Amino acid sequence: LREKIRDLEQSFSQKYPPVKFLSEKDRKRILITGGAGFVGSHLTDKLMMDGHEVTVVDNFFTGRKRNVEHWIGHENFELINHDVVEPLYIEVDQIYHLASPASPPNYMYNPIKTLKTNTIGTLNMLGLAKRVGARLLLASTSEVYGDPEVHPQNEEYWGHVNPIGPRACYDEGKRVAETMCYAYMKQEGVEVRVARIFNTFGSRMHMNDGRVVSNFILQALQGEPLTVYGSGAQTRAFQYGNPEEHTILEFARLIKSLVVSRSQIQFLPEAQDDPQRRRPDIRKAKMLLGWEPVVPLEEGLNKTIQYFSRELEHQANNQYI
Ligand code: NAD
Ligand code: UDP
Ligand code: UDP
């Protein structure tokens, strides 16, 4: 029996990715809202592997248990099914607040819910941060710049957002969330950080979330037409490979060639209020944080293409079980 228990213990410890040992004083209790989503699950991996205790709070609107399933049962990990629009009383040292739908079709699906998540949800997390004295990082977005009149966009630019257009629930929701962070900082002394994330892609992106990277890769892999909205002259800078700027048409051609796909390129009507040019000015981040992207765009795309191919295979296999 003792041998059996040892075997069981061994298989248990091998079940998880390797985790660093941190002393009590260095180990933080970290809350990640939206931690079962694309960005949040990668952050979960990083903080778990660094040896911290991680609590993921997610309502699984766009996130999936599968993204964090490799940690389930680990003593440093907890997964809570909870909507941040409802108050949350737990004890933590740091909060990474990512909970929010992120792709245009997802956030436009229920604009009122998107507004509630970004306003009431952020208020709740700031109230929590205030009560327990935790530092909070808000995952904001390049969408706070709207259809920008300044190019490339730096931290000082205030943006150009249509407050009543179809994207407003997200853009304005995030703008209020940022305002709340700074109000809690000034009035209540809560330590806050705001990261304005620009178009990011990679493994664990939802295949059907309607963003341009997932749409084009899926369409190319399935031999369907790549759907370009408008002329395709609008630009984005994609992270993995930021801040290289590409037109959407160039991007469609690039994905087509990387997949070696025979798909056609199809032009569809322009999306309303679609930002025409977008690229981050990352000089400040480089100077103050020493941060710059290290993975070239094509390499990031190839990895994502491989991930999507495996996901398609997984789906096909599960269909017939
Ligand atoms: P995602 O959709 O994969 O993840 C969002 C997560 O939040 C999901 O797991 C979802 O279930 C969860 N969520 C949504 N509403 C919730 C609620 N009310 N309560 C609890 N959980 C909720 O998207 P992502 O790309 O990983 O985005 C993560 C964060 O980064 C978002 O705040 C998004 O606005 C921001 N961001 C992402 C990008 C990008 O390109 N990926 C760009 C700018 C900003
Ligand atoms: N809140 C929470 N968890 C906490 C503390 C507060 O969810 O641990 C919520 C609380 O429900 C409130 C919001 O955060 O609606 C803002 O809290 P704050 O203390 O700033 O405001 P007040 O409760 O005084 O209105
Ligand atoms: N886009 C496109 N075809 C698609 C999906 C998106 O041409 O199938 C365009 C979209 O109009 C926008 C750009 O690609 O100009 C980026 O769109 P995405 O939804 O990925 O992100 P966001 O608009 O939030 O930057």
PDB file of N, CA and C in Angstrom, residues 226-234 248-249 265-272 274 276:
ATOM      1  N   LEU A 226     -11.149  34.442 -47.222  1.00  0.00           N
ATOM      2  CA  LEU A 226     -10.741  35.319 -46.130  1.00  0.00           C
ATOM      3  C   LEU A 226     -11.551  36.607 -46.240  1.00  0.00           C
ATOM      4  N   THR A 227     -12.311  36.934 -45.198  1.00  0.00           N
ATOM      5  CA  THR A 227     -13.256  38.045 -45.261  1.00  0.00           C
ATOM      6  C   THR A 227     -12.600  39.354 -44.828  1.00  0.00           C
ATOM      7  N   VAL A 228     -12.333  40.230 -45.792  1.00  0.00           N
ATOM      8  CA  VAL A 228     -11.748  41.538 -45.468  1.00  0.00           C
ATOM      9  C   VAL A 228     -12.881  42.563 -45.400  1.00  0.00           C
ATOM     10  N   TYR A 229     -12.998  43.252 -44.256  1.00  0.00           N
ATOM     11  CA  TYR A 229     -14.059  44.259 -44.108  1.00  0.00           C
ATOM     12  C   TYR A 229     -13.569  45.594 -44.662  1.00  0.00           C
ATOM     13  N   GLY A 230     -14.315  46.157 -45.614  1.00  0.00           N
ATOM     14  CA  GLY A 230     -13.909  47.425 -46.249  1.00  0.00           C
ATOM     15  C   GLY A 230     -12.821  47.159 -47.274  1.00  0.00           C
ATOM     16  N   SER A 231     -11.978  48.184 -47.501  1.00  0.00           N
ATOM     17  CA  SER A 231     -10.950  48.061 -48.549  1.00  0.00           C
ATOM     18  C   SER A 231      -9.773  47.212 -48.087  1.00  0.00           C
ATOM     19  N   GLY A 232      -9.628  47.047 -46.773  1.00  0.00           N
ATOM     20  CA  GLY A 232      -8.466  46.333 -46.237  1.00  0.00           C
ATOM     21  C   GLY A 232      -7.271  47.256 -46.056  1.00  0.00           C
ATOM     22  N   ALA A 233      -7.477  48.570 -46.266  1.00  0.00           N
ATOM     23  CA  ALA A 233      -6.362  49.528 -46.115  1.00  0.00           C
ATOM     24  C   ALA A 233      -6.168  49.936 -44.656  1.00  0.00           C
ATOM     25  N   GLN A 234      -7.148  49.611 -43.780  1.00  0.00           N
ATOM     26  CA  GLN A 234      -6.989  49.943 -42.352  1.00  0.00           C
ATOM     27  C   GLN A 234      -5.837  49.129 -41.768  1.00  0.00           C
ATOM     28  N   ILE A 248      -4.783  45.408 -43.263  1.00  0.00           N
ATOM     29  CA  ILE A 248      -5.513  44.153 -43.085  1.00  0.00           C
ATOM     30  C   ILE A 248      -5.402  43.290 -44.352  1.00  0.00           C
ATOM     31  N   LEU A 249      -5.322  43.952 -45.520  1.00  0.00           N
ATOM     32  CA  LEU A 249      -5.166  43.181 -46.758  1.00  0.00           C
ATOM     33  C   LEU A 249      -3.802  42.484 -46.796  1.00  0.00           C
ATOM     34  N   ILE A 265      -9.635  35.896 -51.448  1.00  0.00           N
ATOM     35  CA  ILE A 265      -9.857  37.017 -50.530  1.00  0.00           C
ATOM     36  C   ILE A 265     -11.158  37.693 -50.938  1.00  0.00           C
ATOM     37  N   GLN A 266     -12.072  37.809 -49.973  1.00  0.00           N
ATOM     38  CA  GLN A 266     -13.400  38.341 -50.275  1.00  0.00           C
ATOM     39  C   GLN A 266     -13.587  39.679 -49.556  1.00  0.00           C
ATOM     40  N   PHE A 267     -14.065  40.710 -50.286  1.00  0.00           N
ATOM     41  CA  PHE A 267     -14.254  42.019 -49.655  1.00  0.00           C
ATOM     42  C   PHE A 267     -15.700  42.172 -49.211  1.00  0.00           C
ATOM     43  N   LEU A 268     -15.908  42.463 -47.920  1.00  0.00           N
ATOM     44  CA  LEU A 268     -17.245  42.653 -47.361  1.00  0.00           C
ATOM     45  C   LEU A 268     -17.401  44.116 -46.939  1.00  0.00           C
ATOM     46  N   PRO A 269     -18.645  44.554 -46.651  1.00  0.00           N
ATOM     47  CA  PRO A 269     -18.822  45.964 -46.265  1.00  0.00           C
ATOM     48  C   PRO A 269     -17.981  46.320 -45.036  1.00  0.00           C
ATOM     49  N   GLU A 270     -17.605  47.594 -44.995  1.00  0.00           N
ATOM     50  CA  GLU A 270     -16.783  48.117 -43.909  1.00  0.00           C
ATOM     51  C   GLU A 270     -17.543  48.042 -42.570  1.00  0.00           C
ATOM     52  N   ALA A 271     -16.834  47.771 -41.478  1.00  0.00           N
ATOM     53  CA  ALA A 271     -17.469  47.764 -40.161  1.00  0.00           C
ATOM     54  C   ALA A 271     -17.621  49.202 -39.666  1.00  0.00           C
ATOM     55  N   GLN A 272     -18.729  49.487 -38.953  1.00  0.00           N
ATOM     56  CA  GLN A 272     -18.985  50.864 -38.512  1.00  0.00           C
ATOM     57  C   GLN A 272     -17.972  51.305 -37.446  1.00  0.00           C
ATOM     58  N   ASP A 274     -14.885  51.627 -37.542  1.00  0.00           N
ATOM     59  CA  ASP A 274     -13.663  50.817 -37.495  1.00  0.00           C
ATOM     60  C   ASP A 274     -12.438  51.736 -37.451  1.00  0.00           C
ATOM     61  N   GLN A 276      -9.103  53.332 -38.279  1.00  0.00           N
ATOM     62  CA  GLN A 276      -8.416  53.212 -39.571  1.00  0.00           C
ATOM     63  C   GLN A 276      -6.925  52.942 -39.459  1.00  0.00           C
TER      64      GLN A 276
END
